[in-house]
mmCIF file of C-alpha atoms in Angstrom:
data_model
loop_
_atom_site.group_PDB
_atom_site.id
_atom_site.type_symbol
_atom_site.label_atom_id
_atom_site.label_comp_id
_atom_site.label_asym_id
_atom_site.label_seq_id
_atom_site.Cartn_x
_atom_site.Cartn_y
_atom_site.Cartn_z
ATOM 1 C CA UNK A 1 -56.006 -57.419 2.704
ATOM 2 C CA UNK A 2 -57.785 -59.316 -0.070
ATOM 3 C CA UNK A 3 -57.385 -63.087 0.009
ATOM 4 C CA UNK A 4 -55.963 -63.010 -3.538
ATOM 5 C CA UNK A 5 -53.225 -60.655 -2.310
ATOM 6 C CA UNK A 6 -52.245 -63.141 0.388
ATOM 7 C CA UNK A 7 -52.201 -65.905 -2.219
ATOM 8 C CA UNK A 8 -50.002 -63.744 -4.439
ATOM 9 C CA UNK A 9 -47.523 -63.200 -1.602
ATOM 10 C CA UNK A 10 -47.398 -66.926 -0.791
ATOM 11 C CA UNK A 11 -46.927 -67.796 -4.487
ATOM 12 C CA UNK A 12 -44.090 -65.269 -4.772
ATOM 13 C CA UNK A 13 -42.253 -66.712 -1.762
ATOM 14 C CA UNK A 14 -42.754 -70.286 -2.969
ATOM 15 C CA UNK A 15 -41.411 -69.303 -6.396
ATOM 16 C CA UNK A 16 -38.366 -67.728 -4.722
ATOM 17 C CA UNK A 17 -37.700 -70.886 -2.719
ATOM 18 C CA UNK A 18 -37.976 -73.278 -5.675
ATOM 19 C CA UNK A 19 -35.845 -71.004 -7.867
ATOM 20 C CA UNK A 20 -33.182 -70.920 -5.147
ATOM 21 C CA UNK A 21 -32.979 -74.711 -4.781
ATOM 22 C CA UNK A 22 -32.851 -75.092 -8.564
ATOM 23 C CA UNK A 23 -30.085 -72.501 -8.961
ATOM 24 C CA UNK A 24 -27.922 -74.056 -6.248
ATOM 25 C CA UNK A 25 -28.093 -77.502 -7.823
ATOM 26 C CA UNK A 26 -27.248 -76.016 -11.234
ATOM 27 C CA UNK A 27 -24.167 -74.348 -9.763
ATOM 28 C CA UNK A 28 -23.206 -77.525 -7.901
ATOM 29 C CA UNK A 29 -23.115 -79.525 -11.158
ATOM 30 C CA UNK A 30 -21.260 -76.783 -13.061
ATOM 31 C CA UNK A 31 -18.633 -76.464 -10.335
ATOM 32 C CA UNK A 32 -18.091 -80.235 -10.395
ATOM 33 C CA UNK A 33 -17.342 -80.085 -14.139
ATOM 34 C CA UNK A 34 -15.060 -77.054 -13.803
ATOM 35 C CA UNK A 35 -16.337 -75.235 -16.913
ATOM 36 C CA UNK A 36 -18.475 -72.106 -17.014
ATOM 37 C CA UNK A 37 -19.964 -73.183 -20.366
ATOM 38 C CA UNK A 38 -21.384 -76.364 -18.863
ATOM 39 C CA UNK A 39 -24.216 -74.286 -17.408
ATOM 40 C CA UNK A 40 -25.747 -73.685 -20.858
ATOM 41 C CA UNK A 41 -25.896 -77.404 -21.544
ATOM 42 C CA UNK A 42 -27.620 -77.943 -18.206
ATOM 43 C CA UNK A 43 -30.109 -75.161 -18.995
ATOM 44 C CA UNK A 44 -30.826 -76.794 -22.367
ATOM 45 C CA UNK A 45 -31.339 -80.315 -20.964
ATOM 46 C CA UNK A 46 -33.411 -78.986 -18.078
ATOM 47 C CA UNK A 47 -35.425 -76.929 -20.559
ATOM 48 C CA UNK A 48 -36.173 -79.950 -22.761
ATOM 49 C CA UNK A 49 -37.387 -81.955 -19.763
ATOM 50 C CA UNK A 50 -39.402 -79.054 -18.322
ATOM 51 C CA UNK A 51 -41.007 -78.260 -21.690
ATOM 52 C CA UNK A 52 -42.001 -81.906 -22.266
ATOM 53 C CA UNK A 53 -43.333 -82.089 -18.713
ATOM 54 C CA UNK A 54 -45.415 -78.947 -19.257
ATOM 55 C CA UNK A 55 -46.767 -80.256 -22.571
ATOM 56 C CA UNK A 56 -47.942 -83.507 -20.966
ATOM 57 C CA UNK A 57 -49.545 -81.485 -18.158
ATOM 58 C CA UNK A 58 -51.462 -79.549 -20.809
ATOM 59 C CA UNK A 59 -52.301 -82.768 -22.641
ATOM 60 C CA UNK A 60 -53.595 -84.655 -19.611
ATOM 61 C CA UNK A 61 -55.637 -81.691 -18.401
ATOM 62 C CA UNK A 62 -57.009 -81.133 -21.912
ATOM 63 C CA UNK A 63 -55.641 -77.585 -22.113
ATOM 64 C CA UNK A 64 -53.687 -77.934 -25.363
ATOM 65 C CA UNK A 65 -54.618 -74.961 -27.533
ATOM 66 C CA UNK A 66 -51.912 -74.128 -30.072
ATOM 67 C CA UNK A 67 -53.569 -70.872 -31.093
ATOM 68 C CA UNK A 68 -53.541 -69.634 -27.497
ATOM 69 C CA UNK A 69 -50.021 -70.964 -26.908
ATOM 70 C CA UNK A 70 -48.334 -69.487 -29.984
ATOM 71 C CA UNK A 71 -50.503 -66.666 -31.350
ATOM 72 C CA UNK A 72 -49.620 -64.040 -28.727
ATOM 73 C CA UNK A 73 -46.649 -61.792 -29.550
ATOM 74 C CA UNK A 74 -46.522 -60.879 -25.875
ATOM 75 C CA UNK A 75 -45.685 -64.514 -25.068
ATOM 76 C CA UNK A 76 -42.691 -64.442 -27.431
ATOM 77 C CA UNK A 77 -41.427 -61.179 -25.986
ATOM 78 C CA UNK A 78 -41.756 -62.576 -22.464
ATOM 79 C CA UNK A 79 -39.874 -65.693 -23.560
ATOM 80 C CA UNK A 80 -37.019 -63.624 -25.004
ATOM 81 C CA UNK A 81 -36.655 -61.646 -21.777
ATOM 82 C CA UNK A 82 -36.830 -64.937 -19.865
ATOM 83 C CA UNK A 83 -33.940 -66.284 -21.976
ATOM 84 C CA UNK A 84 -31.889 -63.108 -21.471
ATOM 85 C CA UNK A 85 -32.496 -63.282 -17.735
ATOM 86 C CA UNK A 86 -31.451 -66.942 -17.684
ATOM 87 C CA UNK A 87 -28.193 -66.324 -19.557
ATOM 88 C CA UNK A 88 -27.114 -63.256 -17.569
ATOM 89 C CA UNK A 89 -28.203 -64.741 -14.264
ATOM 90 C CA UNK A 90 -26.449 -68.099 -14.603
ATOM 91 C CA UNK A 91 -23.190 -66.539 -15.771
ATOM 92 C CA UNK A 92 -23.325 -64.652 -12.472
ATOM 93 C CA UNK A 93 -24.278 -67.816 -10.575
ATOM 94 C CA UNK A 94 -21.255 -69.823 -11.723
ATOM 95 C CA UNK A 95 -18.788 -66.984 -11.170
ATOM 96 C CA UNK A 96 -20.007 -65.380 -7.916
ATOM 97 C CA UNK A 97 -21.363 -66.428 -4.494
ATOM 98 C CA UNK A 98 -25.084 -67.151 -4.694
ATOM 99 C CA UNK A 99 -26.101 -64.656 -2.008
ATOM 100 C CA UNK A 100 -24.328 -61.825 -3.843
ATOM 101 C CA UNK A 101 -26.013 -62.751 -7.133
ATOM 102 C CA UNK A 102 -29.474 -62.713 -5.540
ATOM 103 C CA UNK A 103 -28.744 -59.397 -3.823
ATOM 104 C CA UNK A 104 -27.598 -57.675 -7.022
ATOM 105 C CA UNK A 105 -30.525 -59.198 -8.927
ATOM 106 C CA UNK A 106 -32.919 -57.450 -6.558
ATOM 107 C CA UNK A 107 -31.799 -53.902 -7.272
ATOM 108 C CA UNK A 108 -34.435 -53.681 -10.026
ATOM 109 C CA UNK A 109 -36.461 -50.990 -8.150
ATOM 110 C CA UNK A 110 -33.353 -48.795 -8.172
ATOM 111 C CA UNK A 111 -32.786 -49.450 -11.868
ATOM 112 C CA UNK A 112 -36.393 -48.558 -12.714
ATOM 113 C CA UNK A 113 -36.055 -45.172 -11.030
ATOM 114 C CA UNK A 114 -32.681 -44.461 -12.653
ATOM 115 C CA UNK A 115 -33.908 -45.434 -16.127
ATOM 116 C CA UNK A 116 -36.926 -43.185 -15.681
ATOM 117 C CA UNK A 117 -34.667 -40.274 -14.780
ATOM 118 C CA UNK A 118 -31.981 -40.771 -17.421
ATOM 119 C CA UNK A 119 -33.971 -42.162 -20.366
ATOM 120 C CA UNK A 120 -37.515 -40.853 -19.954
ATOM 121 C CA UNK A 121 -36.602 -37.620 -18.128
ATOM 122 C CA UNK A 122 -39.044 -38.341 -15.314
ATOM 123 C CA UNK A 123 -39.084 -36.058 -12.302
ATOM 124 C CA UNK A 124 -38.049 -37.886 -9.136
ATOM 125 C CA UNK A 125 -38.705 -36.531 -5.660
ATOM 126 C CA UNK A 126 -35.981 -36.013 -3.066
ATOM 127 C CA UNK A 127 -37.066 -39.007 -0.966
ATOM 128 C CA UNK A 128 -36.928 -41.480 -3.844
ATOM 129 C CA UNK A 129 -33.662 -39.984 -5.077
ATOM 130 C CA UNK A 130 -32.173 -40.414 -1.610
ATOM 131 C CA UNK A 131 -33.396 -44.026 -1.498
ATOM 132 C CA UNK A 132 -31.724 -44.703 -4.869
ATOM 133 C CA UNK A 133 -28.472 -43.191 -3.587
ATOM 134 C CA UNK A 134 -28.587 -45.299 -0.423
ATOM 135 C CA UNK A 135 -29.359 -48.419 -2.479
ATOM 136 C CA UNK A 136 -26.414 -47.613 -4.736
ATOM 137 C CA UNK A 137 -24.168 -47.450 -1.670
ATOM 138 C CA UNK A 138 -25.511 -50.857 -0.631
ATOM 139 C CA UNK A 139 -24.648 -52.222 -4.079
ATOM 140 C CA UNK A 140 -21.102 -50.874 -3.804
ATOM 141 C CA UNK A 141 -20.715 -52.514 -0.412
ATOM 142 C CA UNK A 142 -21.784 -55.874 -1.867
ATOM 143 C CA UNK A 143 -19.493 -55.530 -4.894
ATOM 144 C CA UNK A 144 -16.599 -54.196 -2.747
ATOM 145 C CA UNK A 145 -14.626 -52.423 -5.519
ATOM 146 C CA UNK A 146 -11.384 -52.610 -3.511
ATOM 147 C CA UNK A 147 -11.335 -56.392 -3.903
ATOM 148 C CA UNK A 148 -12.554 -56.766 -7.496
ATOM 149 C CA UNK A 149 -9.212 -58.020 -8.793
ATOM 150 C CA UNK A 150 -10.374 -57.298 -12.352
ATOM 151 C CA UNK A 151 -13.402 -59.540 -11.861
ATOM 152 C CA UNK A 152 -16.332 -57.730 -13.389
ATOM 153 C CA UNK A 153 -18.798 -60.619 -13.469
ATOM 154 C CA UNK A 154 -21.051 -58.610 -11.130
ATOM 155 C CA UNK A 155 -22.286 -56.878 -14.294
ATOM 156 C CA UNK A 156 -24.256 -59.996 -15.279
ATOM 157 C CA UNK A 157 -26.616 -60.061 -12.253
ATOM 158 C CA UNK A 158 -27.251 -56.366 -12.921
ATOM 159 C CA UNK A 159 -28.142 -57.121 -16.549
ATOM 160 C CA UNK A 160 -30.378 -59.943 -15.306
ATOM 161 C CA UNK A 161 -32.114 -57.449 -12.995
ATOM 162 C CA UNK A 162 -32.903 -55.248 -15.996
ATOM 163 C CA UNK A 163 -34.268 -58.115 -18.106
ATOM 164 C CA UNK A 164 -36.302 -59.637 -15.255
ATOM 165 C CA UNK A 165 -37.922 -56.249 -14.641
ATOM 166 C CA UNK A 166 -38.909 -56.049 -18.309
ATOM 167 C CA UNK A 167 -40.222 -59.630 -18.146
ATOM 168 C CA UNK A 168 -42.498 -58.850 -15.205
ATOM 169 C CA UNK A 169 -43.843 -55.720 -16.880
ATOM 170 C CA UNK A 170 -44.716 -57.840 -19.921
ATOM 171 C CA UNK A 171 -46.289 -60.526 -17.690
ATOM 172 C CA UNK A 172 -48.463 -58.025 -15.839
ATOM 173 C CA UNK A 173 -50.001 -57.029 -19.187
ATOM 174 C CA UNK A 174 -51.604 -60.428 -19.780
ATOM 175 C CA UNK A 175 -55.374 -60.643 -19.151
ATOM 176 C CA UNK A 176 -56.211 -62.339 -15.861
ATOM 177 C CA UNK A 177 -58.067 -65.107 -17.688
ATOM 178 C CA UNK A 178 -54.924 -66.098 -19.643
ATOM 179 C CA UNK A 179 -53.926 -69.729 -19.132
ATOM 180 C CA UNK A 180 -50.790 -69.663 -16.975
ATOM 181 C CA UNK A 181 -49.532 -73.021 -18.278
ATOM 182 C CA UNK A 182 -49.667 -71.718 -21.855
ATOM 183 C CA UNK A 183 -47.460 -68.741 -20.986
ATOM 184 C CA UNK A 184 -44.990 -70.806 -18.970
ATOM 185 C CA UNK A 185 -44.831 -73.434 -21.747
ATOM 186 C CA UNK A 186 -44.071 -70.850 -24.451
ATOM 187 C CA UNK A 187 -41.365 -69.203 -22.327
ATOM 188 C CA UNK A 188 -39.841 -72.570 -21.474
ATOM 189 C CA UNK A 189 -39.744 -73.531 -25.153
ATOM 190 C CA UNK A 190 -38.023 -70.273 -26.165
ATOM 191 C CA UNK A 191 -35.416 -70.595 -23.390
ATOM 192 C CA UNK A 192 -34.759 -74.190 -24.482
ATOM 193 C CA UNK A 193 -34.273 -73.221 -28.136
ATOM 194 C CA UNK A 194 -31.898 -70.339 -27.324
ATOM 195 C CA UNK A 195 -29.846 -72.333 -24.805
ATOM 196 C CA UNK A 196 -29.738 -75.202 -27.343
ATOM 197 C CA UNK A 197 -28.237 -72.888 -29.970
ATOM 198 C CA UNK A 198 -25.572 -71.781 -27.473
ATOM 199 C CA UNK A 199 -24.868 -75.409 -26.551
ATOM 200 C CA UNK A 200 -23.977 -76.189 -30.181
ATOM 201 C CA UNK A 201 -20.852 -74.058 -29.742
ATOM 202 C CA UNK A 202 -20.048 -74.992 -26.129
ATOM 203 C CA UNK A 203 -20.945 -78.700 -25.986
ATOM 204 C CA UNK A 204 -19.184 -81.070 -23.589
ATOM 205 C CA UNK A 205 -20.280 -84.676 -22.871
ATOM 206 C CA UNK A 206 -22.941 -84.785 -20.171
ATOM 207 C CA UNK A 207 -22.166 -86.599 -16.941
ATOM 208 C CA UNK A 208 -24.877 -89.251 -16.590
ATOM 209 C CA UNK A 209 -24.495 -89.126 -12.804
ATOM 210 C CA UNK A 210 -26.369 -85.820 -12.882
ATOM 211 C CA UNK A 211 -29.531 -87.113 -14.571
ATOM 212 C CA UNK A 212 -31.480 -87.402 -11.294
ATOM 213 C CA UNK A 213 -30.448 -83.913 -10.217
ATOM 214 C CA UNK A 214 -31.351 -82.487 -13.637
ATOM 215 C CA UNK A 215 -34.789 -84.093 -13.365
ATOM 216 C CA UNK A 216 -35.257 -82.472 -9.935
ATOM 217 C CA UNK A 217 -34.153 -79.048 -11.196
ATOM 218 C CA UNK A 218 -36.493 -79.358 -14.189
ATOM 219 C CA UNK A 219 -39.413 -80.042 -11.868
ATOM 220 C CA UNK A 220 -38.436 -77.238 -9.479
ATOM 221 C CA UNK A 221 -38.006 -74.579 -12.162
ATOM 222 C CA UNK A 222 -41.371 -75.533 -13.684
ATOM 223 C CA UNK A 223 -43.125 -75.232 -10.322
ATOM 224 C CA UNK A 224 -41.317 -71.961 -9.608
ATOM 225 C CA UNK A 225 -42.368 -70.415 -12.933
ATOM 226 C CA UNK A 226 -46.003 -71.404 -12.406
ATOM 227 C CA UNK A 227 -46.028 -69.868 -8.924
ATOM 228 C CA UNK A 228 -44.299 -66.724 -10.221
ATOM 229 C CA UNK A 229 -46.767 -66.259 -13.053
ATOM 230 C CA UNK A 230 -49.777 -66.819 -10.800
ATOM 231 C CA UNK A 231 -48.381 -64.345 -8.266
ATOM 232 C CA UNK A 232 -48.027 -61.586 -10.866
ATOM 233 C CA UNK A 233 -51.471 -62.275 -12.344
ATOM 234 C CA UNK A 234 -53.629 -62.481 -9.182
ATOM 235 C CA UNK A 235 -51.992 -59.741 -7.096
ATOM 236 C CA UNK A 236 -50.672 -56.225 -7.897
ATOM 237 C CA UNK A 237 -46.918 -55.831 -8.342
ATOM 238 C CA UNK A 238 -47.021 -53.223 -5.576
ATOM 239 C CA UNK A 239 -48.109 -55.959 -3.159
ATOM 240 C CA UNK A 240 -45.870 -58.841 -4.237
ATOM 241 C CA UNK A 241 -42.702 -56.921 -5.211
ATOM 242 C CA UNK A 242 -41.530 -56.496 -1.620
ATOM 243 C CA UNK A 243 -41.602 -60.255 -1.072
ATOM 244 C CA UNK A 244 -39.228 -60.853 -3.973
ATOM 245 C CA UNK A 245 -36.486 -60.024 -1.482
ATOM 246 C CA UNK A 246 -37.200 -63.333 0.248
ATOM 247 C CA UNK A 247 -34.975 -64.921 -2.398
ATOM 248 C CA UNK A 248 -31.959 -63.275 -0.719
ATOM 249 C CA UNK A 249 -32.807 -64.971 2.565
ATOM 250 C CA UNK A 250 -33.482 -68.298 0.846
ATOM 251 C CA UNK A 251 -30.234 -67.851 -1.101
ATOM 252 C CA UNK A 252 -28.157 -67.449 2.052
ATOM 253 C CA UNK A 253 -29.747 -70.478 3.745
ATOM 254 C CA UNK A 254 -29.916 -72.884 0.791
ATOM 255 C CA UNK A 255 -26.442 -72.076 -0.598
ATOM 256 C CA UNK A 256 -24.977 -72.688 2.855
ATOM 257 C CA UNK A 257 -26.376 -76.231 2.972
ATOM 258 C CA UNK A 258 -25.870 -77.169 -0.699
ATOM 259 C CA UNK A 259 -22.701 -75.257 -1.662
ATOM 260 C CA UNK A 260 -21.236 -74.535 1.802
ATOM 261 C CA UNK A 261 -21.107 -70.829 0.914
ATOM 262 C CA UNK A 262 -20.925 -68.471 3.883
ATOM 263 C CA UNK A 263 -21.914 -64.836 3.172
ATOM 264 C CA UNK A 264 -19.326 -62.230 4.093
ATOM 265 C CA UNK A 265 -20.027 -59.134 6.164
ATOM 266 C CA UNK A 266 -20.080 -56.891 3.074
ATOM 267 C CA UNK A 267 -22.869 -58.954 1.545
ATOM 268 C CA UNK A 268 -24.951 -58.907 4.730
ATOM 269 C CA UNK A 269 -24.586 -55.149 5.289
ATOM 270 C CA UNK A 270 -24.994 -54.184 1.623
ATOM 271 C CA UNK A 271 -27.874 -56.601 1.136
ATOM 272 C CA UNK A 272 -29.731 -55.161 4.116
ATOM 273 C CA UNK A 273 -29.281 -51.624 2.768
ATOM 274 C CA UNK A 274 -30.521 -52.634 -0.700
ATOM 275 C CA UNK A 275 -33.579 -54.382 0.756
ATOM 276 C CA UNK A 276 -34.512 -51.366 2.902
ATOM 277 C CA UNK A 277 -34.040 -48.854 0.078
ATOM 278 C CA UNK A 278 -35.894 -51.109 -2.374
ATOM 279 C CA UNK A 279 -38.880 -51.525 -0.072
ATOM 280 C CA UNK A 280 -38.992 -47.765 0.489
ATOM 281 C CA UNK A 281 -38.953 -47.097 -3.274
ATOM 282 C CA UNK A 282 -41.732 -49.633 -3.857
ATOM 283 C CA UNK A 283 -43.861 -47.965 -1.180
ATOM 284 C CA UNK A 284 -43.218 -44.492 -2.618
ATOM 285 C CA UNK A 285 -44.101 -45.695 -6.136
ATOM 286 C CA UNK A 286 -47.365 -47.012 -4.708
ATOM 287 C CA UNK A 287 -48.111 -43.727 -2.902
ATOM 288 C CA UNK A 288 -47.650 -41.616 -6.040
ATOM 289 C CA UNK A 289 -49.759 -44.067 -8.042
ATOM 290 C CA UNK A 290 -47.095 -45.440 -10.403
ATOM 291 C CA UNK A 291 -47.706 -49.045 -9.271
#
């Protein structure tokens, strides 16, 4: 295996870990306030801090280049998908157990196959079709339709899975020489602007006790995005995609210590099935040359 592939795998797992810690702290603060809308204010404040932090990083390292940072349409598109992912994902975070959110977020390989079949009329072999069916069963086990009680918030992690897949496809199209800090800065700025517009309609006074935690989450999400971008750029998606599932493991462990959430048996069984089917699909896509 090439050394860059190993680096890509390590970066992907580090990104998963930092995202997980960040998400748990965001949910912890939202739960303490008792309002689902509080999450958008936290995203906005965290975004402002992260964007300023990134700008000073660019300034001190003499990498400020406004043409490179704002001229690329691809950067804006990536930022929009990043904002969509953030909104859908965090609505799921504040309404569902963390481990379930991470599990449903990682059904993107199944969604890619299904969209290819239904929208683009792609031919799918029996093995991949069977893997999609098994993954769908895993998703149903996680959701547990018998106990929904009219709670359909599970739709939001699924929407986040769609938007994050589109974001990574856009990211993979950047030239390898593209400055990673420029891309992360532009995306961070777009997320901040969009979450700020939402906050105008959902504003509640910020609890100053959370300032230290918000600073930590801002740092963590910045580090996570840099690692994620570098992973996608230096290693093929076919290599790093499998290791995205590490976020499920990190989610179970971190949410237990921070939020005291204990995964139920449905989540563990369904999550295992989704991981196995997803890995199989990724391997099959690689064999037939699609990734």
